Amino acid sequence: MGGVTYPRGSDFSDRSNRGSNAGVLIRLGAAPFPLSFRLEGQWHQIGGKTISVPDEGTSRSDLRIIDGTADFEWTFGPPAVSNFYLIGGGGFYKLRGEDSQTPGNISGGTATTVTENATKFGWNAGAGFRFPLSGHSLFIEARYHAVSHGHEVDGTGSSKTLHFIPVDVGITF
């Protein structure tokens, strides 16, 4: 699966551009039962916006998120042309923030880059549609992710929850 990752929350979305993601999943369930279980991993790359302050220089904070989650998926209705489902669960999020600063008109100033890493717990919830293909299925889904204390590595230094929404398209076999 792969798609676009949107940063949410005023401090995160003000400092970051939308990013991209890619992932893999294993879905365990039986066709006649509406409840199934998913294990998945995703890589999100979110670029920071360059913030310029006159005479002081520029700063930029890029963020990489690698998550591993365990989710429950509830499908509505019998298998048909398309299936609507709800999904949610929890997992661990490996965050890597890279803060870069360049000096402005400061004499003797030097460019600096600081990298911070942290592993945090988080949860997710969302919805999607599954379209059966011959022997496979195509899905489109969006999920809200909340990572506890995730802002500690995104350039803000705050201990608030980090929020993002990936919108993905994928194929299951």
PDB file of C-alpha atoms in Angstrom:
ATOM      1  CA  MET A   1       0.000   0.000   0.000  1.00  0.00           C
ATOM      2  CA  GLY A   2       1.064   3.570  -0.437  1.00  0.00           C
ATOM      3  CA  GLY A   3      -0.226   7.083  -0.493  1.00  0.00           C
ATOM      4  CA  VAL A   4      -0.097  10.577   0.970  1.00  0.00           C
ATOM      5  CA  THR A   5       0.411  11.489   4.650  1.00  0.00           C
ATOM      6  CA  TYR A   6      -1.178  14.720   5.919  1.00  0.00           C
ATOM      7  CA  PRO A   7       0.175  16.339   9.109  1.00  0.00           C
ATOM      8  CA  ARG A   8      -2.652  17.483  11.435  1.00  0.00           C
ATOM      9  CA  GLY A   9      -2.766  19.914  14.326  1.00  0.00           C
ATOM     10  CA  SER A  10      -1.877  23.578  14.050  1.00  0.00           C
ATOM     11  CA  ASP A  11       1.737  23.347  15.222  1.00  0.00           C
ATOM     12  CA  PHE A  12       2.565  20.241  13.115  1.00  0.00           C
ATOM     13  CA  SER A  13       0.757  21.268   9.907  1.00  0.00           C
ATOM     14  CA  ASP A  14       2.155  24.826  10.160  1.00  0.00           C
ATOM     15  CA  ARG A  15       5.728  23.443  10.223  1.00  0.00           C
ATOM     16  CA  SER A  16       5.331  20.484   7.805  1.00  0.00           C
ATOM     17  CA  ASN A  17       4.285  19.741   4.245  1.00  0.00           C
ATOM     18  CA  ARG A  18       2.256  16.700   3.310  1.00  0.00           C
ATOM     19  CA  GLY A  19       4.415  13.639   2.861  1.00  0.00           C
ATOM     20  CA  SER A  20       4.334  10.184   1.355  1.00  0.00           C
ATOM     21  CA  ASN A  21       4.089   6.671   2.739  1.00  0.00           C
ATOM     22  CA  ALA A  22       4.464   3.030   1.774  1.00  0.00           C
ATOM     23  CA  GLY A  23       3.679  -0.126   3.712  1.00  0.00           C
ATOM     24  CA  VAL A  24       2.888  -3.811   3.881  1.00  0.00           C
ATOM     25  CA  LEU A  25       0.166  -5.683   5.719  1.00  0.00           C
ATOM     26  CA  ILE A  26      -0.985  -9.156   6.650  1.00  0.00           C
ATOM     27  CA  ARG A  27      -4.755  -9.613   6.978  1.00  0.00           C
ATOM     28  CA  LEU A  28      -6.054 -12.599   8.928  1.00  0.00           C
ATOM     29  CA  GLY A  29      -9.727 -13.485   8.755  1.00  0.00           C
ATOM     30  CA  ALA A  30     -12.331 -15.759   7.218  1.00  0.00           C
ATOM     31  CA  ALA A  31     -14.656 -14.532   4.465  1.00  0.00           C
ATOM     32  CA  PRO A  32     -18.001 -15.235   6.210  1.00  0.00           C
ATOM     33  CA  PHE A  33     -16.997 -13.328   9.368  1.00  0.00           C
ATOM     34  CA  PRO A  34     -17.076  -9.520   9.389  1.00  0.00           C
ATOM     35  CA  LEU A  35     -14.196  -9.184  11.900  1.00  0.00           C
ATOM     36  CA  SER A  36     -10.583  -9.677  10.809  1.00  0.00           C
ATOM     37  CA  PHE A  37      -7.171  -8.825  12.221  1.00  0.00           C
ATOM     38  CA  ARG A  38      -4.362  -6.899  10.494  1.00  0.00           C
ATOM     39  CA  LEU A  39      -0.665  -6.557  11.237  1.00  0.00           C
ATOM     40  CA  GLU A  40       1.060  -3.838   9.282  1.00  0.00           C
ATOM     41  CA  GLY A  41       4.087  -1.649   8.963  1.00  0.00           C
ATOM     42  CA  GLN A  42       4.355   1.723   7.248  1.00  0.00           C
ATOM     43  CA  TRP A  43       7.079   4.226   6.414  1.00  0.00           C
ATOM     44  CA  HIS A  44       6.024   7.919   6.363  1.00  0.00           C
ATOM     45  CA  GLN A  45       8.343  10.672   5.136  1.00  0.00           C
ATOM     46  CA  ILE A  46       7.163  14.202   5.988  1.00  0.00           C
ATOM     47  CA  GLY A  47       9.233  17.171   4.826  1.00  0.00           C
ATOM     48  CA  GLY A  48       9.348  20.337   6.862  1.00  0.00           C
ATOM     49  CA  LYS A  49       8.565  23.819   5.624  1.00  0.00           C
ATOM     50  CA  THR A  50      11.515  26.202   5.492  1.00  0.00           C
ATOM     51  CA  ILE A  51      10.869  28.987   7.969  1.00  0.00           C
ATOM     52  CA  SER A  52      12.831  32.206   7.398  1.00  0.00           C
ATOM     53  CA  VAL A  53      13.404  34.901   9.982  1.00  0.00           C
ATOM     54  CA  PRO A  54      15.036  38.095   8.629  1.00  0.00           C
ATOM     55  CA  ASP A  55      18.644  38.485   9.804  1.00  0.00           C
ATOM     56  CA  GLU A  56      18.406  35.272  11.851  1.00  0.00           C
ATOM     57  CA  GLY A  57      18.423  32.593   9.142  1.00  0.00           C
ATOM     58  CA  THR A  58      16.222  29.648   8.252  1.00  0.00           C
ATOM     59  CA  SER A  59      15.086  26.472   9.976  1.00  0.00           C
ATOM     60  CA  ARG A  60      13.496  23.275   8.711  1.00  0.00           C
ATOM     61  CA  SER A  61      12.339  20.118  10.514  1.00  0.00           C
ATOM     62  CA  ASP A  62      11.899  16.871   8.547  1.00  0.00           C
ATOM     63  CA  LEU A  63      10.221  13.850  10.136  1.00  0.00           C
ATOM     64  CA  ARG A  64      10.342  10.133   9.348  1.00  0.00           C
ATOM     65  CA  ILE A  65       7.840   7.802  11.017  1.00  0.00           C
ATOM     66  CA  ILE A  66       8.043   4.009  10.868  1.00  0.00           C
ATOM     67  CA  ASP A  67       5.048   2.361  12.492  1.00  0.00           C
ATOM     68  CA  GLY A  68       4.092  -1.189  13.360  1.00  0.00           C
ATOM     69  CA  THR A  69       0.433  -1.614  14.300  1.00  0.00           C
ATOM     70  CA  ALA A  70      -2.042  -4.357  15.154  1.00  0.00           C
ATOM     71  CA  ASP A  71      -5.576  -3.498  14.011  1.00  0.00           C
ATOM     72  CA  PHE A  72      -9.078  -4.893  13.975  1.00  0.00           C
ATOM     73  CA  GLU A  73     -11.112  -4.504  10.800  1.00  0.00           C
ATOM     74  CA  TRP A  74     -14.932  -4.706  10.761  1.00  0.00           C
ATOM     75  CA  THR A  75     -16.528  -5.168   7.321  1.00  0.00           C
ATOM     76  CA  PHE A  76     -20.145  -4.146   6.720  1.00  0.00           C
ATOM     77  CA  GLY A  77     -22.402  -6.222   4.523  1.00  0.00           C
ATOM     78  CA  PRO A  78     -21.776  -9.389   2.514  1.00  0.00           C
ATOM     79  CA  PRO A  79     -18.948  -9.533  -0.023  1.00  0.00           C
ATOM     80  CA  ALA A  80     -20.273  -7.680  -3.038  1.00  0.00           C
ATOM     81  CA  VAL A  81     -19.039  -5.209  -5.613  1.00  0.00           C
ATOM     82  CA  SER A  82     -17.446  -3.187  -2.795  1.00  0.00           C
ATOM     83  CA  ASN A  83     -17.168  -3.472   0.986  1.00  0.00           C
ATOM     84  CA  PHE A  84     -17.084  -0.627   3.486  1.00  0.00           C
ATOM     85  CA  TYR A  85     -15.003  -1.305   6.603  1.00  0.00           C
ATOM     86  CA  LEU A  86     -13.877   0.376   9.814  1.00  0.00           C
ATOM     87  CA  ILE A  87     -10.366  -0.174  11.127  1.00  0.00           C
ATOM     88  CA  GLY A  88      -8.581   0.689  14.346  1.00  0.00           C
ATOM     89  CA  GLY A  89      -5.854  -0.432  16.700  1.00  0.00           C
ATOM     90  CA  GLY A  90      -2.581   0.490  18.319  1.00  0.00           C
ATOM     91  CA  GLY A  91       1.127   0.071  17.946  1.00  0.00           C
ATOM     92  CA  PHE A  92       4.570   1.559  18.121  1.00  0.00           C
ATOM     93  CA  TYR A  93       5.913   4.487  16.152  1.00  0.00           C
ATOM     94  CA  LYS A  94       9.650   5.025  15.569  1.00  0.00           C
ATOM     95  CA  LEU A  95      10.139   8.767  15.025  1.00  0.00           C
ATOM     96  CA  ARG A  96      13.250  10.404  13.575  1.00  0.00           C
ATOM     97  CA  GLY A  97      13.319  14.185  13.409  1.00  0.00           C
ATOM     98  CA  GLU A  98      16.045  16.150  11.662  1.00  0.00           C
ATOM     99  CA  ASP A  99      16.238  19.874  12.484  1.00  0.00           C
ATOM    100  CA  SER A 100      18.408  22.002  10.177  1.00  0.00           C
ATOM    101  CA  GLN A 101      19.277  25.650  10.766  1.00  0.00           C
ATOM    102  CA  THR A 102      21.280  28.068   8.639  1.00  0.00           C
ATOM    103  CA  PRO A 103      22.569  31.396   9.903  1.00  0.00           C
ATOM    104  CA  GLY A 104      21.306  34.648   8.466  1.00  0.00           C
ATOM    105  CA  ASN A 105      23.347  37.818   8.747  1.00  0.00           C
ATOM    106  CA  ILE A 106      25.009  36.641  11.947  1.00  0.00           C
ATOM    107  CA  SER A 107      28.751  37.000  11.727  1.00  0.00           C
ATOM    108  CA  GLY A 108      30.554  33.751  12.487  1.00  0.00           C
ATOM    109  CA  GLY A 109      27.281  31.744  12.454  1.00  0.00           C
ATOM    110  CA  THR A 110      27.398  28.164  11.222  1.00  0.00           C
ATOM    111  CA  ALA A 111      24.773  25.821   9.825  1.00  0.00           C
ATOM    112  CA  THR A 112      23.683  23.068  12.212  1.00  0.00           C
ATOM    113  CA  THR A 113      21.725  19.835  11.926  1.00  0.00           C
ATOM    114  CA  VAL A 114      20.357  17.965  14.939  1.00  0.00           C
ATOM    115  CA  THR A 115      18.816  14.488  14.660  1.00  0.00           C
ATOM    116  CA  GLU A 116      16.553  13.073  17.364  1.00  0.00           C
ATOM    117  CA  ASN A 117      15.047   9.579  17.636  1.00  0.00           C
ATOM    118  CA  ALA A 118      12.284   8.209  19.831  1.00  0.00           C
ATOM    119  CA  THR A 119       9.908   5.247  19.930  1.00  0.00           C
ATOM    120  CA  LYS A 120       6.400   6.093  21.114  1.00  0.00           C
ATOM    121  CA  PHE A 121       3.053   4.325  21.525  1.00  0.00           C
ATOM    122  CA  GLY A 122       0.079   5.430  19.465  1.00  0.00           C
ATOM    123  CA  TRP A 123      -3.336   4.453  18.176  1.00  0.00           C
ATOM    124  CA  ASN A 124      -5.249   4.773  14.907  1.00  0.00           C
ATOM    125  CA  ALA A 125      -8.811   4.628  13.595  1.00  0.00           C
ATOM    126  CA  GLY A 126     -10.328   5.039  10.160  1.00  0.00           C
ATOM    127  CA  ALA A 127     -12.441   3.690   7.347  1.00  0.00           C
ATOM    128  CA  GLY A 128     -12.013   2.263   3.882  1.00  0.00           C
ATOM    129  CA  PHE A 129     -13.575   0.583   0.866  1.00  0.00           C
ATOM    130  CA  ARG A 130     -12.495  -2.760  -0.571  1.00  0.00           C
ATOM    131  CA  PHE A 131     -13.148  -3.641  -4.223  1.00  0.00           C
ATOM    132  CA  PRO A 132     -12.882  -7.354  -5.087  1.00  0.00           C
ATOM    133  CA  LEU A 133     -10.735  -8.261  -8.087  1.00  0.00           C
ATOM    134  CA  SER A 134     -10.158 -11.741  -9.457  1.00  0.00           C
ATOM    135  CA  GLY A 135      -8.270 -13.413  -6.598  1.00  0.00           C
ATOM    136  CA  HIS A 136      -7.210 -10.074  -5.090  1.00  0.00           C
ATOM    137  CA  SER A 137      -8.791  -6.924  -3.757  1.00  0.00           C
ATOM    138  CA  LEU A 138      -8.070  -3.239  -4.134  1.00  0.00           C
ATOM    139  CA  PHE A 139      -8.616  -0.994  -1.119  1.00  0.00           C
ATOM    140  CA  ILE A 140      -8.718   2.726  -0.428  1.00  0.00           C
ATOM    141  CA  GLU A 141      -8.594   3.908   3.178  1.00  0.00           C
ATOM    142  CA  ALA A 142      -7.872   6.868   5.430  1.00  0.00           C
ATOM    143  CA  ARG A 143      -6.864   6.658   9.084  1.00  0.00           C
ATOM    144  CA  TYR A 144      -6.238   9.116  11.867  1.00  0.00           C
ATOM    145  CA  HIS A 145      -3.057   8.377  13.867  1.00  0.00           C
ATOM    146  CA  ALA A 146      -2.236   9.848  17.289  1.00  0.00           C
ATOM    147  CA  VAL A 147       1.296   9.311  18.666  1.00  0.00           C
ATOM    148  CA  SER A 148       1.733  10.053  22.382  1.00  0.00           C
ATOM    149  CA  HIS A 149       4.437  12.672  23.042  1.00  0.00           C
ATOM    150  CA  GLY A 150       5.341  12.600  19.347  1.00  0.00           C
ATOM    151  CA  HIS A 151       6.160  16.302  19.084  1.00  0.00           C
ATOM    152  CA  GLU A 152       9.361  15.723  21.062  1.00  0.00           C
ATOM    153  CA  VAL A 153      11.193  15.013  17.776  1.00  0.00           C
ATOM    154  CA  ASP A 154       9.349  17.147  15.171  1.00  0.00           C
ATOM    155  CA  GLY A 155      11.159  20.422  15.775  1.00  0.00           C
ATOM    156  CA  THR A 156       8.691  21.942  18.246  1.00  0.00           C
ATOM    157  CA  GLY A 157      10.152  20.232  21.313  1.00  0.00           C
ATOM    158  CA  SER A 158       6.692  19.975  22.869  1.00  0.00           C
ATOM    159  CA  SER A 159       5.470  16.806  24.594  1.00  0.00           C
ATOM    160  CA  LYS A 160       2.047  16.990  22.927  1.00  0.00           C
ATOM    161  CA  THR A 161       0.504  14.227  20.840  1.00  0.00           C
ATOM    162  CA  LEU A 162       1.517  14.089  17.173  1.00  0.00           C
ATOM    163  CA  HIS A 163      -1.407  13.703  14.716  1.00  0.00           C
ATOM    164  CA  PHE A 164      -1.352  12.657  11.054  1.00  0.00           C
ATOM    165  CA  ILE A 165      -3.697  11.116   8.469  1.00  0.00           C
ATOM    166  CA  PRO A 166      -2.418   8.795   5.745  1.00  0.00           C
ATOM    167  CA  VAL A 167      -4.687   8.212   2.743  1.00  0.00           C
ATOM    168  CA  ASP A 168      -3.664   4.940   1.082  1.00  0.00           C
ATOM    169  CA  VAL A 169      -4.400   2.741  -1.918  1.00  0.00           C
ATOM    170  CA  GLY A 170      -3.335  -0.896  -1.814  1.00  0.00           C
ATOM    171  CA  ILE A 171      -3.784  -4.429  -3.105  1.00  0.00           C
ATOM    172  CA  THR A 172      -4.243  -7.546  -0.999  1.00  0.00           C
ATOM    173  CA  PHE A 173      -3.539 -11.071  -2.259  1.00  0.00           C
TER     174      PHE A 173
END
